[in-house]
Amino acid sequence: MSGTQAGEGGNSKVKRFMIVNRKAPYGTIYALEALEVVLIGAAFDQDVSLVFADDGVYQLKKGQQTKDIGQKNFSPTYRALGDYDVEKLYVERESLQARGLAPEDLLVPVRVLGSTELSVLMEEQDVVLSF
Amino acid sequence: MAVLHTTNKSPLQTRDLESCLRLTRPGCGILLLEDAVYGALKSAEGSDMLAEAAKDRRIYVLGPDLAARGFTPEELIAGVTVVDYGGFVDLVAEHHHVQAWV
Amino acid sequence: MTASVALKDKEVAVDEEGYLVNLADWNEDVARTMAADDGIALTDNHWEVINFLREYYAEYQVAPAIRVLTKAIGKKLGPEKGNSKYLYELFPYGPAKQACRYAGLPKPTGCI
């Protein structure tokens, strides 16, 4: 696999970035930091995809109300990712099932993939950042 | 007076809740806060462990942390009490001491 | 480092780049004063963009990057407004950065 991958516009500087989210929101800062990295990567026209696995799937749970914990509810920002041309959102099926969640419980449309399919996708990336 | 145990990590990521349950005794209180609230959801794998503990221990969940994560009290296993910050303070005052499983 | 924008009746705190510290401090006077300090009198066309940004932030909790802003404005207000030439004429310091500042939003993520 070559270090760089030609993007849609033939721009050889476009790399494939995958952000792997494995932490629940609010308890730690990881989820918010990962989202910032996604927005920055997208603003620089990189090919960005997101994976939600383990407790990371909880980041996408509908109905988050953070008023009483004094933290910003950043969950609506996942719905803006389409505007940033970030459309590859993958959720690991095993993680979703272990938490009794279904795609309807999530606030954005996602592709649900099994671990094997996800591991193949990970191998195809230029950069994988884990949060 | 009994001890109030608190834990704040998701039981699907760490084994803090498991240790807490193993080392608590009937009659004590266990308060789940921050990411630990996920452990009390009916829907989540492994919540039967907590349901078993709820038979002879009092289990509490911090309401604001549950709401922040997009869940409602109806989604919790039976026998769990939701408390607000005032209720948290009352629990601390009612117990002999607080043991935090961080 | 503390800085502020002086309104008629009070001062509101801004960061070292001029963005509001507390988003709740915003009102139209804040926008007018910030613009006047840059030598700009806000027109209906400016307000259209500022109000659009405030609505976008209320909906998504994020200040859009320039590319996103241009595209979204085009979708909402038409292609004659959804292009960088039009937006740069209104906000010569950079449409996303400058308009977000007047709108009381944080600096857009990814702007340098």
mmCIF file of C-alpha atoms in Angstrom:
data_model
loop_
_atom_site.group_PDB
_atom_site.id
_atom_site.type_symbol
_atom_site.label_atom_id
_atom_site.label_comp_id
_atom_site.label_asym_id
_atom_site.label_seq_id
_atom_site.Cartn_x
_atom_site.Cartn_y
_atom_site.Cartn_z
ATOM 1 C CA MET A 1 0.000 0.000 0.000
ATOM 2 C CA SER A 2 1.413 3.383 -0.986
ATOM 3 C CA GLY A 3 1.767 6.132 1.608
ATOM 4 C CA THR A 4 -0.574 8.498 -0.187
ATOM 5 C CA GLN A 5 -3.751 7.952 -2.051
ATOM 6 C CA ALA A 6 -5.042 10.040 -4.945
ATOM 7 C CA GLY A 7 -8.204 11.897 -3.973
ATOM 8 C CA GLU A 8 -11.251 12.506 -6.132
ATOM 9 C CA GLY A 9 -9.811 15.722 -7.537
ATOM 10 C CA GLY A 10 -6.525 14.038 -8.400
ATOM 11 C CA ASN A 11 -4.884 15.835 -5.498
ATOM 12 C CA SER A 12 -2.088 13.537 -4.397
ATOM 13 C CA LYS A 13 -1.926 15.208 -0.984
ATOM 14 C CA VAL A 14 -5.310 13.833 0.076
ATOM 15 C CA LYS A 15 -4.814 11.095 2.633
ATOM 16 C CA ARG A 16 -7.277 8.637 4.033
ATOM 17 C CA PHE A 17 -7.795 9.373 7.721
ATOM 18 C CA MET A 18 -9.800 7.108 9.953
ATOM 19 C CA ILE A 19 -10.815 8.312 13.410
ATOM 20 C CA VAL A 20 -11.639 5.454 15.755
ATOM 21 C CA ASN A 21 -13.953 6.424 18.628
ATOM 22 C CA ARG A 22 -14.005 4.003 21.537
ATOM 23 C CA LYS A 23 -15.021 6.181 24.479
ATOM 24 C CA ALA A 24 -18.392 7.349 25.760
ATOM 25 C CA PRO A 25 -19.040 11.110 25.620
ATOM 26 C CA TYR A 26 -18.709 13.486 28.637
ATOM 27 C CA GLY A 27 -16.978 11.098 31.078
ATOM 28 C CA THR A 28 -13.692 11.868 29.333
ATOM 29 C CA ILE A 29 -12.601 14.475 26.781
ATOM 30 C CA TYR A 30 -11.738 11.936 24.045
ATOM 31 C CA ALA A 31 -15.024 12.092 22.119
ATOM 32 C CA LEU A 32 -14.985 15.886 21.853
ATOM 33 C CA GLU A 33 -11.299 15.947 20.876
ATOM 34 C CA ALA A 34 -11.907 13.344 18.185
ATOM 35 C CA LEU A 35 -14.733 15.446 16.763
ATOM 36 C CA GLU A 36 -12.413 18.478 16.595
ATOM 37 C CA VAL A 37 -9.849 16.432 14.697
ATOM 38 C CA VAL A 38 -12.537 15.288 12.262
ATOM 39 C CA LEU A 39 -13.631 18.883 11.583
ATOM 40 C CA ILE A 40 -10.041 20.026 11.101
ATOM 41 C CA GLY A 41 -9.248 17.125 8.771
ATOM 42 C CA ALA A 42 -12.381 17.811 6.743
ATOM 43 C CA ALA A 43 -11.635 21.562 6.557
ATOM 44 C CA PHE A 44 -8.334 20.601 4.923
ATOM 45 C CA ASP A 45 -10.148 18.480 2.330
ATOM 46 C CA GLN A 46 -8.847 15.171 3.599
ATOM 47 C CA ASP A 47 -10.690 11.887 3.159
ATOM 48 C CA VAL A 48 -12.022 11.366 6.674
ATOM 49 C CA SER A 49 -14.005 8.435 7.969
ATOM 50 C CA LEU A 50 -15.206 7.673 11.489
ATOM 51 C CA VAL A 51 -15.559 4.426 13.314
ATOM 52 C CA PHE A 52 -17.628 4.048 16.466
ATOM 53 C CA ALA A 53 -16.800 0.945 18.466
ATOM 54 C CA ASP A 54 -17.026 -0.164 22.110
ATOM 55 C CA ASP A 55 -18.490 2.660 24.239
ATOM 56 C CA GLY A 56 -17.845 5.038 21.337
ATOM 57 C CA VAL A 57 -21.241 4.038 19.938
ATOM 58 C CA TYR A 58 -22.802 5.919 22.865
ATOM 59 C CA GLN A 59 -21.542 9.183 21.310
ATOM 60 C CA LEU A 60 -24.271 8.864 18.697
ATOM 61 C CA LYS A 61 -27.158 8.105 21.082
ATOM 62 C CA LYS A 62 -30.199 10.279 20.446
ATOM 63 C CA GLY A 63 -31.677 12.519 23.139
ATOM 64 C CA GLN A 64 -28.566 13.769 24.959
ATOM 65 C CA GLN A 65 -29.438 16.556 27.434
ATOM 66 C CA THR A 66 -26.349 18.017 29.085
ATOM 67 C CA LYS A 67 -27.810 21.146 30.696
ATOM 68 C CA ASP A 68 -27.510 19.716 34.218
ATOM 69 C CA ILE A 69 -23.903 18.518 33.944
ATOM 70 C CA GLY A 70 -22.565 21.886 32.808
ATOM 71 C CA GLN A 71 -20.975 20.519 29.642
ATOM 72 C CA LYS A 72 -21.640 21.418 26.034
ATOM 73 C CA ASN A 73 -23.891 18.950 24.217
ATOM 74 C CA PHE A 74 -21.791 18.356 21.124
ATOM 75 C CA SER A 75 -23.967 15.552 19.766
ATOM 76 C CA PRO A 76 -25.792 17.872 17.258
ATOM 77 C CA THR A 77 -22.437 18.435 15.542
ATOM 78 C CA TYR A 78 -22.428 14.850 14.225
ATOM 79 C CA ARG A 79 -25.440 15.909 12.145
ATOM 80 C CA ALA A 80 -23.341 18.680 10.539
ATOM 81 C CA LEU A 81 -20.666 16.256 9.321
ATOM 82 C CA GLY A 82 -22.466 15.863 5.995
ATOM 83 C CA ASP A 83 -21.889 19.580 5.342
ATOM 84 C CA TYR A 84 -18.173 18.855 5.816
ATOM 85 C CA ASP A 85 -18.403 16.024 3.267
ATOM 86 C CA VAL A 86 -17.726 13.523 6.030
ATOM 87 C CA GLU A 87 -20.167 10.829 5.075
ATOM 88 C CA LYS A 88 -18.380 7.650 6.042
ATOM 89 C CA LEU A 89 -19.633 6.819 9.524
ATOM 90 C CA TYR A 90 -19.170 3.203 10.517
ATOM 91 C CA VAL A 91 -20.514 1.546 13.639
ATOM 92 C CA GLU A 92 -19.298 -1.841 14.776
ATOM 93 C CA ARG A 93 -22.224 -4.258 14.925
ATOM 94 C CA GLU A 94 -20.883 -6.196 17.907
ATOM 95 C CA SER A 95 -20.502 -3.028 20.008
ATOM 96 C CA LEU A 96 -23.985 -1.831 19.123
ATOM 97 C CA GLN A 97 -25.538 -5.171 20.012
ATOM 98 C CA ALA A 98 -23.653 -5.483 23.305
ATOM 99 C CA ARG A 99 -25.279 -2.206 24.337
ATOM 100 C CA GLY A 100 -28.750 -3.184 23.199
ATOM 101 C CA LEU A 101 -28.815 -0.368 20.650
ATOM 102 C CA ALA A 102 -30.184 -0.307 17.111
ATOM 103 C CA PRO A 103 -29.417 2.140 14.262
ATOM 104 C CA GLU A 104 -32.754 3.890 15.041
ATOM 105 C CA ASP A 105 -31.333 4.888 18.444
ATOM 106 C CA LEU A 106 -28.562 6.881 16.746
ATOM 107 C CA LEU A 107 -28.832 10.523 15.730
ATOM 108 C CA VAL A 108 -27.249 10.145 12.280
ATOM 109 C CA PRO A 109 -27.453 7.521 9.552
ATOM 110 C CA VAL A 110 -24.516 5.130 9.828
ATOM 111 C CA ARG A 111 -23.237 1.976 8.173
ATOM 112 C CA VAL A 112 -23.222 -0.941 10.566
ATOM 113 C CA LEU A 113 -20.306 -3.268 9.880
ATOM 114 C CA GLY A 114 -18.966 -6.402 11.532
ATOM 115 C CA SER A 115 -15.506 -6.410 13.091
ATOM 116 C CA THR A 116 -13.962 -8.303 10.182
ATOM 117 C CA GLU A 117 -15.199 -5.769 7.610
ATOM 118 C CA LEU A 118 -14.006 -2.931 9.832
ATOM 119 C CA SER A 119 -10.551 -4.390 10.242
ATOM 120 C CA VAL A 120 -10.223 -4.573 6.453
ATOM 121 C CA LEU A 121 -11.224 -0.904 6.180
ATOM 122 C CA MET A 122 -8.656 0.010 8.814
ATOM 123 C CA GLU A 123 -5.897 -1.632 6.826
ATOM 124 C CA GLU A 124 -6.780 0.495 3.794
ATOM 125 C CA GLN A 125 -6.179 3.801 5.615
ATOM 126 C CA ASP A 126 -3.111 6.021 5.429
ATOM 127 C CA VAL A 127 -3.605 7.230 8.991
ATOM 128 C CA VAL A 128 -5.670 5.769 11.821
ATOM 129 C CA LEU A 129 -6.166 7.927 14.899
ATOM 130 C CA SER A 130 -7.594 6.265 17.963
ATOM 131 C CA PHE A 131 -9.537 8.083 20.666
ATOM 132 C CA MET B 1 -24.148 3.169 59.322
ATOM 133 C CA ALA B 2 -23.358 1.644 56.002
ATOM 134 C CA VAL B 3 -20.842 2.733 53.400
ATOM 135 C CA LEU B 4 -21.723 4.551 50.175
ATOM 136 C CA HIS B 5 -19.713 3.261 47.224
ATOM 137 C CA THR B 6 -19.377 5.375 44.104
ATOM 138 C CA THR B 7 -18.125 4.363 40.689
ATOM 139 C CA ASN B 8 -17.784 6.463 37.535
ATOM 140 C CA LYS B 9 -16.463 4.201 34.760
ATOM 141 C CA SER B 10 -18.446 2.333 32.128
ATOM 142 C CA PRO B 11 -18.584 -1.353 33.095
ATOM 143 C CA LEU B 12 -18.140 -2.238 29.435
ATOM 144 C CA GLN B 13 -14.683 -0.602 29.412
ATOM 145 C CA THR B 14 -13.295 -1.283 32.877
ATOM 146 C CA ARG B 15 -13.926 -3.778 35.673
ATOM 147 C CA ASP B 16 -14.320 -1.144 38.399
ATOM 148 C CA LEU B 17 -18.018 -1.847 38.883
ATOM 149 C CA GLU B 18 -17.332 -5.561 39.109
ATOM 150 C CA SER B 19 -14.711 -4.981 41.813
ATOM 151 C CA CYS B 20 -17.038 -2.616 43.604
ATOM 152 C CA LEU B 21 -19.854 -5.191 43.627
ATOM 153 C CA ARG B 22 -17.519 -7.974 44.740
ATOM 154 C CA LEU B 23 -16.277 -5.924 47.671
ATOM 155 C CA THR B 24 -19.557 -4.475 48.880
ATOM 156 C CA ARG B 25 -21.832 -6.028 51.473
ATOM 157 C CA PRO B 26 -25.593 -6.313 51.735
ATOM 158 C CA GLY B 27 -27.097 -3.110 53.089
ATOM 159 C CA CYS B 28 -24.593 -0.712 51.577
ATOM 160 C CA GLY B 29 -25.379 1.929 48.935
ATOM 161 C CA ILE B 30 -23.865 2.061 45.463
ATOM 162 C CA LEU B 31 -24.072 5.257 43.421
ATOM 163 C CA LEU B 32 -23.328 5.099 39.699
ATOM 164 C CA LEU B 33 -22.252 8.396 38.196
ATOM 165 C CA GLU B 34 -20.709 9.718 34.963
ATOM 166 C CA ASP B 35 -19.968 6.818 32.562
ATOM 167 C CA ALA B 36 -20.948 4.246 35.178
ATOM 168 C CA VAL B 37 -24.626 5.038 34.535
ATOM 169 C CA TYR B 38 -24.401 2.876 31.386
ATOM 170 C CA GLY B 39 -24.033 -0.118 33.716
ATOM 171 C CA ALA B 40 -27.596 0.246 34.984
ATOM 172 C CA LEU B 41 -29.274 0.132 31.556
ATOM 173 C CA LYS B 42 -31.558 -2.826 30.915
ATOM 174 C CA SER B 43 -30.362 -2.881 27.331
ATOM 175 C CA ALA B 44 -26.647 -3.233 28.053
ATOM 176 C CA GLU B 45 -24.826 -6.536 28.259
ATOM 177 C CA GLY B 46 -23.803 -7.424 31.806
ATOM 178 C CA SER B 47 -26.450 -5.439 33.668
ATOM 179 C CA ASP B 48 -27.728 -8.708 35.190
ATOM 180 C CA MET B 49 -24.746 -8.520 37.534
ATOM 181 C CA LEU B 50 -26.071 -5.225 38.871
ATOM 182 C CA ALA B 51 -29.666 -6.497 38.908
ATOM 183 C CA GLU B 52 -28.495 -9.323 41.157
ATOM 184 C CA ALA B 53 -26.751 -6.851 43.476
ATOM 185 C CA ALA B 54 -29.895 -4.692 43.614
ATOM 186 C CA LYS B 55 -31.642 -7.470 45.558
ATOM 187 C CA ASP B 56 -29.827 -6.712 48.793
ATOM 188 C CA ARG B 57 -28.001 -3.422 48.110
ATOM 189 C CA ARG B 58 -29.405 -0.007 47.304
ATOM 190 C CA ILE B 59 -28.367 1.116 43.826
ATOM 191 C CA TYR B 60 -28.546 4.776 42.817
ATOM 192 C CA VAL B 61 -27.930 6.522 39.493
ATOM 193 C CA LEU B 62 -27.121 10.210 39.158
ATOM 194 C CA GLY B 63 -29.958 11.614 37.016
ATOM 195 C CA PRO B 64 -28.120 14.489 35.282
ATOM 196 C CA ASP B 65 -25.423 12.057 34.060
ATOM 197 C CA LEU B 66 -28.105 9.704 32.715
ATOM 198 C CA ALA B 67 -29.904 12.508 30.857
ATOM 199 C CA ALA B 68 -26.629 13.851 29.414
ATOM 200 C CA ARG B 69 -26.048 10.449 27.826
ATOM 201 C CA GLY B 70 -29.482 10.362 26.217
ATOM 202 C CA PHE B 71 -31.217 7.818 28.456
ATOM 203 C CA THR B 72 -34.303 7.999 30.675
ATOM 204 C CA PRO B 73 -35.059 6.402 34.092
ATOM 205 C CA GLU B 74 -37.492 4.006 32.346
ATOM 206 C CA GLU B 75 -34.505 2.377 30.623
ATOM 207 C CA LEU B 76 -32.857 1.356 33.902
ATOM 208 C CA ILE B 77 -33.010 -2.093 35.469
ATOM 209 C CA ALA B 78 -35.601 -2.612 38.200
ATOM 210 C CA GLY B 79 -34.762 -1.535 41.729
ATOM 211 C CA VAL B 80 -32.524 1.392 40.800
ATOM 212 C CA THR B 81 -33.231 4.832 42.282
ATOM 213 C CA VAL B 82 -32.436 7.997 40.318
ATOM 214 C CA VAL B 83 -31.100 10.893 42.420
ATOM 215 C CA ASP B 84 -30.254 14.508 41.598
ATOM 216 C CA TYR B 85 -27.305 16.475 43.022
ATOM 217 C CA GLY B 86 -29.252 17.221 46.213
ATOM 218 C CA GLY B 87 -29.956 13.507 46.574
ATOM 219 C CA PHE B 88 -26.232 12.802 46.111
ATOM 220 C CA VAL B 89 -25.445 15.139 49.006
ATOM 221 C CA ASP B 90 -28.122 13.477 51.167
ATOM 222 C CA LEU B 91 -26.647 10.049 50.427
ATOM 223 C CA VAL B 92 -23.178 11.199 51.443
ATOM 224 C CA ALA B 93 -24.582 12.631 54.674
ATOM 225 C CA GLU B 94 -26.606 9.485 55.450
ATOM 226 C CA HIS B 95 -23.694 7.071 55.084
ATOM 227 C CA HIS B 96 -20.798 6.396 57.416
ATOM 228 C CA HIS B 97 -18.259 7.179 54.738
ATOM 229 C CA VAL B 98 -17.847 7.231 50.985
ATOM 230 C CA GLN B 99 -15.660 4.847 49.076
ATOM 231 C CA ALA B 100 -14.896 5.855 45.498
ATOM 232 C CA TRP B 101 -13.988 3.121 43.006
ATOM 233 C CA VAL B 102 -12.146 5.283 40.492
ATOM 234 C CA MET C 1 -4.957 38.106 28.429
ATOM 235 C CA THR C 2 -8.261 39.943 28.755
ATOM 236 C CA ALA C 3 -9.838 42.217 26.200
ATOM 237 C CA SER C 4 -13.283 43.611 25.750
ATOM 238 C CA VAL C 5 -15.636 45.304 23.349
ATOM 239 C CA ALA C 6 -17.096 48.560 24.673
ATOM 240 C CA LEU C 7 -20.826 48.917 24.123
ATOM 241 C CA LYS C 8 -22.887 51.966 25.061
ATOM 242 C CA ASP C 9 -23.780 50.698 28.500
ATOM 243 C CA LYS C 10 -21.304 47.898 29.258
ATOM 244 C CA GLU C 11 -18.208 46.029 28.186
ATOM 245 C CA VAL C 12 -18.240 42.406 27.013
ATOM 246 C CA ALA C 13 -15.206 40.162 27.333
ATOM 247 C CA VAL C 14 -13.509 38.793 24.205
ATOM 248 C CA ASP C 15 -10.488 36.524 23.754
ATOM 249 C CA GLU C 16 -7.148 37.560 22.269
ATOM 250 C CA GLU C 17 -8.526 37.145 18.754
ATOM 251 C CA GLY C 18 -11.661 39.153 19.450
ATOM 252 C CA TYR C 19 -14.187 36.307 19.829
ATOM 253 C CA LEU C 20 -16.767 36.528 22.615
ATOM 254 C CA VAL C 21 -15.770 34.675 25.767
ATOM 255 C CA ASN C 22 -19.414 34.078 26.731
ATOM 256 C CA LEU C 23 -21.662 33.367 23.783
ATOM 257 C CA ALA C 24 -24.624 34.516 25.878
ATOM 258 C CA ASP C 25 -23.221 38.077 25.889
ATOM 259 C CA TRP C 26 -24.198 38.516 22.245
ATOM 260 C CA ASN C 27 -26.745 40.998 20.967
ATOM 261 C CA GLU C 28 -26.994 43.006 17.766
ATOM 262 C CA ASP C 29 -25.121 45.879 19.386
ATOM 263 C CA VAL C 30 -22.128 43.610 19.940
ATOM 264 C CA ALA C 31 -22.065 42.792 16.231
ATOM 265 C CA ARG C 32 -22.448 46.458 15.201
ATOM 266 C CA THR C 33 -19.710 47.555 17.596
ATOM 267 C CA MET C 34 -17.257 44.853 16.488
ATOM 268 C CA ALA C 35 -17.902 45.756 12.855
ATOM 269 C CA ALA C 36 -17.565 49.494 13.509
ATOM 270 C CA ASP C 37 -14.203 48.805 15.179
ATOM 271 C CA ASP C 38 -13.169 47.188 11.863
ATOM 272 C CA GLY C 39 -14.510 50.205 9.926
ATOM 273 C CA ILE C 40 -17.539 48.326 8.594
ATOM 274 C CA ALA C 41 -21.184 49.423 8.755
ATOM 275 C CA LEU C 42 -23.346 46.324 8.730
ATOM 276 C CA THR C 43 -25.888 46.112 5.903
ATOM 277 C CA ASP C 44 -28.818 43.739 5.392
ATOM 278 C CA ASN C 45 -26.472 41.518 3.399
ATOM 279 C CA HIS C 46 -24.102 41.253 6.358
ATOM 280 C CA TRP C 47 -26.970 40.490 8.714
ATOM 281 C CA GLU C 48 -28.218 37.772 6.416
ATOM 282 C CA VAL C 49 -24.908 35.935 6.857
ATOM 283 C CA ILE C 50 -24.625 36.702 10.582
ATOM 284 C CA ASN C 51 -28.149 35.449 11.245
ATOM 285 C CA PHE C 52 -27.499 32.394 9.120
ATOM 286 C CA LEU C 53 -24.417 31.592 11.223
ATOM 287 C CA ARG C 54 -26.326 32.001 14.469
ATOM 288 C CA GLU C 55 -29.022 29.627 13.245
ATOM 289 C CA TYR C 56 -26.404 27.144 12.066
ATOM 290 C CA TYR C 57 -24.709 27.210 15.458
ATOM 291 C CA ALA C 58 -28.007 26.811 17.331
ATOM 292 C CA GLU C 59 -28.773 23.755 15.214
ATOM 293 C CA TYR C 60 -25.365 22.041 15.106
ATOM 294 C CA GLN C 61 -23.321 23.570 17.965
ATOM 295 C CA VAL C 62 -20.440 24.260 15.617
ATOM 296 C CA ALA C 63 -19.164 27.327 13.769
ATOM 297 C CA PRO C 64 -18.913 26.199 10.142
ATOM 298 C CA ALA C 65 -15.608 26.274 8.262
ATOM 299 C CA ILE C 66 -15.499 28.585 5.224
ATOM 300 C CA ARG C 67 -16.132 25.852 2.679
ATOM 301 C CA VAL C 68 -19.126 24.629 4.655
ATOM 302 C CA LEU C 69 -20.450 28.155 5.097
ATOM 303 C CA THR C 70 -20.188 28.922 1.377
ATOM 304 C CA LYS C 71 -21.981 25.743 0.426
ATOM 305 C CA ALA C 72 -24.693 26.110 3.054
ATOM 306 C CA ILE C 73 -25.327 29.766 2.174
ATOM 307 C CA GLY C 74 -25.635 28.754 -1.480
ATOM 308 C CA LYS C 75 -28.190 26.137 -0.562
ATOM 309 C CA LYS C 76 -30.226 28.569 1.517
ATOM 310 C CA LEU C 77 -29.804 31.947 -0.194
ATOM 311 C CA GLY C 78 -28.886 31.002 -3.746
ATOM 312 C CA PRO C 79 -25.674 30.643 -5.781
ATOM 313 C CA GLU C 80 -25.200 34.415 -6.235
ATOM 314 C CA LYS C 81 -24.563 34.568 -2.480
ATOM 315 C CA GLY C 82 -23.053 31.134 -1.952
ATOM 316 C CA ASN C 83 -19.650 31.959 -3.416
ATOM 317 C CA SER C 84 -16.444 33.167 -1.850
ATOM 318 C CA LYS C 85 -16.240 36.375 -3.932
ATOM 319 C CA TYR C 86 -19.561 37.646 -2.575
ATOM 320 C CA LEU C 87 -18.726 36.605 0.987
ATOM 321 C CA TYR C 88 -15.205 38.065 0.894
ATOM 322 C CA GLU C 89 -16.625 41.390 -0.282
ATOM 323 C CA LEU C 90 -18.863 41.470 2.768
ATOM 324 C CA PHE C 91 -16.242 40.125 5.176
ATOM 325 C CA PRO C 92 -12.794 40.967 3.806
ATOM 326 C CA TYR C 93 -10.942 39.448 6.806
ATOM 327 C CA GLY C 94 -12.257 36.000 5.893
ATOM 328 C CA PRO C 95 -15.981 35.287 5.810
ATOM 329 C CA ALA C 96 -16.083 32.427 8.301
ATOM 330 C CA LYS C 97 -13.673 33.953 10.804
ATOM 331 C CA GLN C 98 -14.961 37.522 10.680
ATOM 332 C CA ALA C 99 -18.674 36.777 10.386
ATOM 333 C CA CYS C 100 -18.490 34.179 13.177
ATOM 334 C CA ARG C 101 -16.857 36.795 15.378
ATOM 335 C CA TYR C 102 -19.637 39.316 14.702
ATOM 336 C CA ALA C 103 -22.217 36.559 15.233
ATOM 337 C CA GLY C 104 -20.788 35.852 18.687
ATOM 338 C CA LEU C 105 -19.659 32.335 17.805
ATOM 339 C CA PRO C 106 -16.313 30.678 18.516
ATOM 340 C CA LYS C 107 -13.648 30.735 15.822
ATOM 341 C CA PRO C 108 -14.468 28.025 13.287
ATOM 342 C CA THR C 109 -12.603 24.773 13.892
ATOM 343 C CA GLY C 110 -9.910 24.283 11.289
ATOM 344 C CA CYS C 111 -9.336 27.991 10.606
ATOM 345 C CA ILE C 112 -5.784 29.195 11.044
#
